[in-house]
Coordinates of C-alpha atoms in Angstrom, one line a residue:
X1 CA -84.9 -15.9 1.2
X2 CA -85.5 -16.4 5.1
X3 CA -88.0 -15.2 6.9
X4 CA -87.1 -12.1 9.7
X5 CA -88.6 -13.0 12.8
X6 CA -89.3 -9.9 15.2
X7 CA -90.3 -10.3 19.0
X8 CA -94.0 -8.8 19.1
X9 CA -94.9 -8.4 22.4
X10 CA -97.9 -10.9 23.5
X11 CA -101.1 -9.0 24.8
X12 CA -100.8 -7.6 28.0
X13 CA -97.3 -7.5 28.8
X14 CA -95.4 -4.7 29.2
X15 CA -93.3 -2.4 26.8
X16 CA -89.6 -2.5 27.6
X17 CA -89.3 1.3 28.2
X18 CA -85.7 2.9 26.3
X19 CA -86.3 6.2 28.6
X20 CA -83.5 6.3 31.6
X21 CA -83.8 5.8 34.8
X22 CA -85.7 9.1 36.7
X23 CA -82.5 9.7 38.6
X24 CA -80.8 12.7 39.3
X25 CA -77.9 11.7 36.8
X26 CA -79.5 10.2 34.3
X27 CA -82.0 13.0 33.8
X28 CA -79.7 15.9 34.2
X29 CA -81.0 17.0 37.8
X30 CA -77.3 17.5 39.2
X31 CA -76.9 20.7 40.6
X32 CA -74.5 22.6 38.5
X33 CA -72.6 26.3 38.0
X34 CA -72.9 28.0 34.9
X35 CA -70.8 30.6 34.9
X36 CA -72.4 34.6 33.0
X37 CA -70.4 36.1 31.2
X38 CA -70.2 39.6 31.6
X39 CA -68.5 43.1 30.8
X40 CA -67.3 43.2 34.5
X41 CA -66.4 39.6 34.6
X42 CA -64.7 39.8 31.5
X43 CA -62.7 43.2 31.6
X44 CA -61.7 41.8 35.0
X45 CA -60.0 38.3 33.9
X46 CA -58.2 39.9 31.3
X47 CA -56.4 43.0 33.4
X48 CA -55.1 40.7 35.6
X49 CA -54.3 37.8 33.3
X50 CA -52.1 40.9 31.8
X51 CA -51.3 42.0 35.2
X52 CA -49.8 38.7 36.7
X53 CA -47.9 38.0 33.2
X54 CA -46.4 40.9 32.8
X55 CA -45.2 41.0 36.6
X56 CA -44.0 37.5 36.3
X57 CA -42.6 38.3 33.1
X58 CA -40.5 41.3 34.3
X59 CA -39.1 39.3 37.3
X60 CA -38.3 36.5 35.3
X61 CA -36.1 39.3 32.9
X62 CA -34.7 41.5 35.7
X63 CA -33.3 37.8 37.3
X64 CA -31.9 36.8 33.7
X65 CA -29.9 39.7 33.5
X66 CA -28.4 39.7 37.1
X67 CA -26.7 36.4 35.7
X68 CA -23.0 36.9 35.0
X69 CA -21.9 35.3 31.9
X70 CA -18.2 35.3 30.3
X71 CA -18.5 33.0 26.5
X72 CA -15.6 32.5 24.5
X73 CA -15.9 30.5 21.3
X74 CA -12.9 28.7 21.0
X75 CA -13.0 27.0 17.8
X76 CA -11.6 29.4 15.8
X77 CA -8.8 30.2 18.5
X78 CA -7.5 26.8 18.2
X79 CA -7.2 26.4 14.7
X80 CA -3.8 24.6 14.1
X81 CA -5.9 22.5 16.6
X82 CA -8.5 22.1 14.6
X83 CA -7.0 21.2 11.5
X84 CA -4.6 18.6 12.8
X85 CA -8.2 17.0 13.9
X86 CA -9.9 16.7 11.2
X87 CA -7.1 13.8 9.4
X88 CA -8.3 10.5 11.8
X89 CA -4.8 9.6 11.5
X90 CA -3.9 11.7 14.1
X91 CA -6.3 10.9 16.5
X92 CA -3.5 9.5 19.2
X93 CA -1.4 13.3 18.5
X94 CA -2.3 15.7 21.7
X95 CA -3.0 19.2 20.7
X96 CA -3.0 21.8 23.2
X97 CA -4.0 25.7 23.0
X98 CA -4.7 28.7 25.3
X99 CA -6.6 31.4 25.3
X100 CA -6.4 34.6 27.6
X101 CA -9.8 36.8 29.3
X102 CA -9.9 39.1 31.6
X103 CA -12.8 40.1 33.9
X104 CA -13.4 43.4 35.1
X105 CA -15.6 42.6 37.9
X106 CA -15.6 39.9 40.5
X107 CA -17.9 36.6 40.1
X108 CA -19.1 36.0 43.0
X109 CA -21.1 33.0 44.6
X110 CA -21.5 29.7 42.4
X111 CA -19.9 29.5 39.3
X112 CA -20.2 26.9 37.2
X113 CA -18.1 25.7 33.9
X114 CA -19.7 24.5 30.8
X115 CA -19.1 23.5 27.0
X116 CA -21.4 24.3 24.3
X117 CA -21.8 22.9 21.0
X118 CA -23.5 24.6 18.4
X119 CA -24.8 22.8 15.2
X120 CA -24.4 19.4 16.7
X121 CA -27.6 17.8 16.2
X122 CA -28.5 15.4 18.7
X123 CA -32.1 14.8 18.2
X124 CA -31.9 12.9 15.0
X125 CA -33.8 9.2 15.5
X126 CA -31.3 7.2 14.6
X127 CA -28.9 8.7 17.2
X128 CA -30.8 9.0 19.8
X129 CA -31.6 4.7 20.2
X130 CA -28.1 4.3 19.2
X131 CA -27.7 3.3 23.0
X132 CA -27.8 0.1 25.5
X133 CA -29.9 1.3 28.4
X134 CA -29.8 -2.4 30.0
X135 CA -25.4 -2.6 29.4
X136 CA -25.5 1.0 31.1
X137 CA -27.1 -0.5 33.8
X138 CA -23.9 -2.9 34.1
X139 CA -25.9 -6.1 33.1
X140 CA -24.4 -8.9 30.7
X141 CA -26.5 -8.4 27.4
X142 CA -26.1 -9.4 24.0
X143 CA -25.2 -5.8 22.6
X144 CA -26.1 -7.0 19.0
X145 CA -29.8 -7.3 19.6
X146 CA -29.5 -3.5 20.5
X147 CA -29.8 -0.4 18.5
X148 CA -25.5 0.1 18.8
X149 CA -24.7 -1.0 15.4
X150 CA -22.6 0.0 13.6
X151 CA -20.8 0.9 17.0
X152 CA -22.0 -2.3 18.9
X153 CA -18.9 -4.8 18.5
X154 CA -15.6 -4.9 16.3
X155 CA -15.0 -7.3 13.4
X156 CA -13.6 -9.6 15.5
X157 CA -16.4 -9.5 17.7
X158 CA -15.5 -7.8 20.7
X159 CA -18.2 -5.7 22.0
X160 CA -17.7 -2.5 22.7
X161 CA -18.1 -1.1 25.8
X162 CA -20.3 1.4 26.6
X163 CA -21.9 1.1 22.8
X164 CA -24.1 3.2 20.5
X165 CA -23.4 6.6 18.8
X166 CA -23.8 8.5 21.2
X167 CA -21.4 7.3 23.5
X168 CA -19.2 7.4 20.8
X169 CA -19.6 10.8 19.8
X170 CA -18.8 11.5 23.7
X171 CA -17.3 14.9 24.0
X172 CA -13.4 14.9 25.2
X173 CA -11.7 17.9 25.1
X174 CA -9.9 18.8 28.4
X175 CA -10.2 22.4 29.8
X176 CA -8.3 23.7 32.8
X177 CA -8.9 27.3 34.3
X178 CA -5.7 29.3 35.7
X179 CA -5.7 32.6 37.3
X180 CA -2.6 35.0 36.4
X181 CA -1.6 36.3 39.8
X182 CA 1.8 38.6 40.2
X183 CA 2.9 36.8 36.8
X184 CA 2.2 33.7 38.1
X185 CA -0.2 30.9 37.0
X186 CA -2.8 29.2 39.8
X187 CA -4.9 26.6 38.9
X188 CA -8.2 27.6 39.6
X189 CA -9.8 24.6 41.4
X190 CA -12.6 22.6 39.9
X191 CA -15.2 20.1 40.9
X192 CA -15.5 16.9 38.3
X193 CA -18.1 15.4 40.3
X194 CA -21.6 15.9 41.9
X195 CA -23.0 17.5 38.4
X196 CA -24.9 14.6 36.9
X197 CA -28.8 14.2 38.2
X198 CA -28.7 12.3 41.6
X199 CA -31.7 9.8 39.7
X200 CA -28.9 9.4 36.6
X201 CA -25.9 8.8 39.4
X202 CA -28.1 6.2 41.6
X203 CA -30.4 5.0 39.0
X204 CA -30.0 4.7 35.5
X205 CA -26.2 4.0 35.5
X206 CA -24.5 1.0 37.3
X207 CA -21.4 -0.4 36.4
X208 CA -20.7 -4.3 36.2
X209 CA -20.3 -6.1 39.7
X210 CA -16.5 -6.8 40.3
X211 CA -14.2 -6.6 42.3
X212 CA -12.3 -4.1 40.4
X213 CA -13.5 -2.0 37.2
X214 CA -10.9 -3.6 35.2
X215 CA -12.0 -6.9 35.1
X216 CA -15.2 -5.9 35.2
X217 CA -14.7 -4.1 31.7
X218 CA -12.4 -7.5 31.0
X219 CA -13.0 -8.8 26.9
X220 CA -14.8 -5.4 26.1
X221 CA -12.8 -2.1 23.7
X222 CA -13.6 1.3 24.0
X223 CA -15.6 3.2 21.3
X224 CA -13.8 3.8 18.1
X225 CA -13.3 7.4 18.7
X226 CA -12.3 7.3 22.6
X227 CA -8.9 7.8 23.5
X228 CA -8.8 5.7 26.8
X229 CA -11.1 2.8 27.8
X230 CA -14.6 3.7 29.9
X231 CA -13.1 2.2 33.6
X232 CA -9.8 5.2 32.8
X233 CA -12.0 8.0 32.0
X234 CA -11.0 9.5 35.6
X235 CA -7.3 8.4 37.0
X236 CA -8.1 10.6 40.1
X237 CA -10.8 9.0 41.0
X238 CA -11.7 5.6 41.1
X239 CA -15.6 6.3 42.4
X240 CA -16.0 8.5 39.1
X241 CA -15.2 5.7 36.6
X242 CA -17.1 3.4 34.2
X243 CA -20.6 4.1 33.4
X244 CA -21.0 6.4 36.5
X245 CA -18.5 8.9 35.3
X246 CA -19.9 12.4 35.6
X247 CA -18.6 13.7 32.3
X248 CA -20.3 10.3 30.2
X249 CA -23.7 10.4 32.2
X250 CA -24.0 14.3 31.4
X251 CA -23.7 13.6 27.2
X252 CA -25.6 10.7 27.9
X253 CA -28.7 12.9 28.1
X254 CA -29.0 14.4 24.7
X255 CA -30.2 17.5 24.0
X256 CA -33.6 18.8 21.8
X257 CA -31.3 21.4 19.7
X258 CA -28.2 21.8 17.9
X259 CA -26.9 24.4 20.3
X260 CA -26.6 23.5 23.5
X261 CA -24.1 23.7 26.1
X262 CA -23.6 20.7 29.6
X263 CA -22.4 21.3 32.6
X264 CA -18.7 20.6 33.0
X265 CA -16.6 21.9 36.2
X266 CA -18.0 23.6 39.0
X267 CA -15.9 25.9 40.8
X268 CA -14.6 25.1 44.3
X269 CA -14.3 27.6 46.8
X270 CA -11.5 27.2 48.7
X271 CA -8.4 29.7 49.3
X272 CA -8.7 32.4 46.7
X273 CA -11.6 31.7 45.4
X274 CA -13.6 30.9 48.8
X275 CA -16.5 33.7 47.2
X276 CA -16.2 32.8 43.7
X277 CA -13.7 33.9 41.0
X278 CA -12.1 37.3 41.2
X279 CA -11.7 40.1 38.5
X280 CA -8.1 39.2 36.8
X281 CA -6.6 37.9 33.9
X282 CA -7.3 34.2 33.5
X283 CA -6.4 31.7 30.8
X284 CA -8.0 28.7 29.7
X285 CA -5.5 25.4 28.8
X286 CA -7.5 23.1 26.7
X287 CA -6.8 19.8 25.1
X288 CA -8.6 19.9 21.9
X289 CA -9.6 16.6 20.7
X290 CA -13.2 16.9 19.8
X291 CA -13.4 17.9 16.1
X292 CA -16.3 20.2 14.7
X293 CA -14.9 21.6 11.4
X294 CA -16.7 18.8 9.1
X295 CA -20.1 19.9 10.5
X296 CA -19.6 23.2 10.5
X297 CA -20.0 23.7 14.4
X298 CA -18.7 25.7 17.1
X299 CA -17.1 24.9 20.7
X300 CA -17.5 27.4 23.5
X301 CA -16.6 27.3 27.1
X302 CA -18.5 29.3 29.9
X303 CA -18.1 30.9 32.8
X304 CA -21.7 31.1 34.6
X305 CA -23.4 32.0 37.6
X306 CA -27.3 31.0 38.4
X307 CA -30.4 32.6 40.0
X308 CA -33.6 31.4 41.4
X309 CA -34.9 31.2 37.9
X310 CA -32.1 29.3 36.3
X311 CA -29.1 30.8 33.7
X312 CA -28.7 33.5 31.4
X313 CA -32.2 32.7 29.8
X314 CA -34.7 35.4 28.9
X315 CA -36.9 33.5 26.4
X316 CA -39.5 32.4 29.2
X317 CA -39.5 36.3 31.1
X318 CA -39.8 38.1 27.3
X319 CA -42.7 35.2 26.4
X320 CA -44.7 36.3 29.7
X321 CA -44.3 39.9 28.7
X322 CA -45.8 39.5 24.9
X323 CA -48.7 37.1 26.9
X324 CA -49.1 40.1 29.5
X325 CA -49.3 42.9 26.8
X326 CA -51.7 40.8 24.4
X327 CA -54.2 40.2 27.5
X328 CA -54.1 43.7 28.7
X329 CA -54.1 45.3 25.5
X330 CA -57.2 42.7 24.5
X331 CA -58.9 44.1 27.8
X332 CA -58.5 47.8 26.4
X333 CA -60.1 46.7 23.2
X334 CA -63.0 45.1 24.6
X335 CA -63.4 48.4 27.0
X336 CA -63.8 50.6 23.9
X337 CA -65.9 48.2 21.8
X338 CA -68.4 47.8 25.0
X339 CA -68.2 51.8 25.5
X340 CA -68.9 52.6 22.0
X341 CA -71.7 49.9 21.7
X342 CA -73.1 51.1 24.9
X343 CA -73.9 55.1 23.7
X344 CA -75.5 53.6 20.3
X345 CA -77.7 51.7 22.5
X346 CA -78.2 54.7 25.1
X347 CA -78.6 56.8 22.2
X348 CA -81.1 55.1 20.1
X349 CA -83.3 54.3 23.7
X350 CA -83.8 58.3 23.7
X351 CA -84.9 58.3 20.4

């Protein structure tokens, strides 16, 4: 065994002290607030805790409800539609349906067009990596070190362009809004551009450096499920192709829940419809290519108008009022226990 050496201290030295320093800090000097709790105190933070909750929470309600909202689910409506969707062999066969509405009541101000999805799960792990965020960004990469397979090339090793699953999966149903004046049709006008975030338009999304989008996209394929390749997704407009196309940077961004709904037209006010969209029949023309039977989902369109508080939400206004109610009733409980302990104290003083 070896011997333990310690250090003993030779006679007359010094002790190395383990007390801290005699500072303020060290010996816990600091001037400092503690706050004392009491009834008054108390009472006070929870009445208007409840106070400011439940006035937040009604404004937050009363603003929901001033929303107008029209939601028609059209997958139903547009069954032959449907059907002929669901056999992939007929994924080059257009389908078309309409469907007729009426509003009562003038929509006045902003109105904005979106499509919903329900049971359409988009958070699931594998989907959501199933993307090239440096090939969205319009650099040469290898795609095959990504997380696009399966969709990342074809077997003859063409890449496809843009890749992953959820490109893919992009949603491409076409839906056109006419207004039925004196038994004719006009097109109500709509705005394809200008919804996407400005930091997803400027930012995240670039397309390839060219001098046109065509050779820029040259020895690339579209996704297997895409009808027409990424630098054709608008024929209007040349500005809204490629990987800064409006419609591909909004399903880009997926969503936490299997209903959701993205913005897809905005309404431009011009001629008739200079204050919004008046009360008439109207009828929506959509090209159904997006299929949802297999999953058991649901398509919607709607018509919607915003406040200072968003959409046609109540979730956050109704969760202020339960937070409101539970302090303020809390602050009435507290009240009566303090009361009733306070004349057993009084009372056993005067005994």
């Amino acid at each position: 065994m070896k011997n333990k050496t310690s250090v003993i201290p030779r006679e007359g030295e010094a002790q190395p002290s383990r007390c801290p320093d005699n500072s303020a800090f060290k010996q816990q000097r600091l001037p400092a607030w503690k706050p004392q709790l009491t009834i008054a105190s108390v009472l006070s933070s929870f009445f208007l805790t409840g106070a400011f909750c439940l006035t937040v929470g009604v404004c937050l309600v009363l603003s929901a409800n001033s929303v107008r909202e029209i939601q028609i689910n059209y997958s139903d409506k547009c069954s032959d539609c449907s059907k002929l969707r669901e056999n992939s062999s007929n994924w080059n066969k257009e389908c078309h349906c309409s469907i007729n509405f009426t509003l009562k009541e003038d929509i006045l101000g902003d109105v904005f067009m979106y499509y919903g999805l329900q049971n359409f799960y988009q958070n699931h792990r594998r989907y959501v990596k199933s993307r090239s965020d440096a090939q969205l960004l319009g650099r040469n990469v290898n795609i095959q070190r990504s997380y696009c397979a399966p969709f990342s090339t074809y077997r003859n090793g063409t890449p496809m362009a843009p890749c992953g699953a959820i490109a893919n999966s992009m949603f491409n149903d076409t839906i056109d809004l006419f207004y039925n004046y004196n038994s004719s049709m006009i097109q109500v006008p709509l705005l394809k551009t200008g919804n996407s975030w400005w930091t997803d338009k400027n930012v995240k999304f670039r397309n390839p450096e060219s001098y046109n989008l065509s050779s820029a996209f040259a020895g690339t394929a579209r996704p297997p499920y895409w009808q027409k390749p990424v630098y054709l997704l608008d024929e209007e407009d040349e500005r809204n192709n490629g990987y800064v196309n409006d419609d591909f940077i909004i399903w880009m961004r997926v969503s936490a829940f299997a209903t959701f709904r993205n913005l897809y037209r905005r309404v431009r006010h011009v001629r008739r419809f200079a204050e919004g969209l008046p009360a008439g029949n109207y009828t929506f023309q959509i090209s159904y290519n997006f299929p949802v039977t297999r999953f058991k989902g649901r398509k919607h369109v709607i018509l919607s108008t915003v406040v200072w508080s968003g959409g046609s939400n109540p979730f956050l206004g109704i969760a202020y009022l339960v937070s409101g109610t539970a302090a303020t009733l809390a602050g009435f409980v507290i009240t009566g226990i303090h009361l009733k302990l306070r004349k057993k104290k009084t009372y056993f003083q005067k005994q």
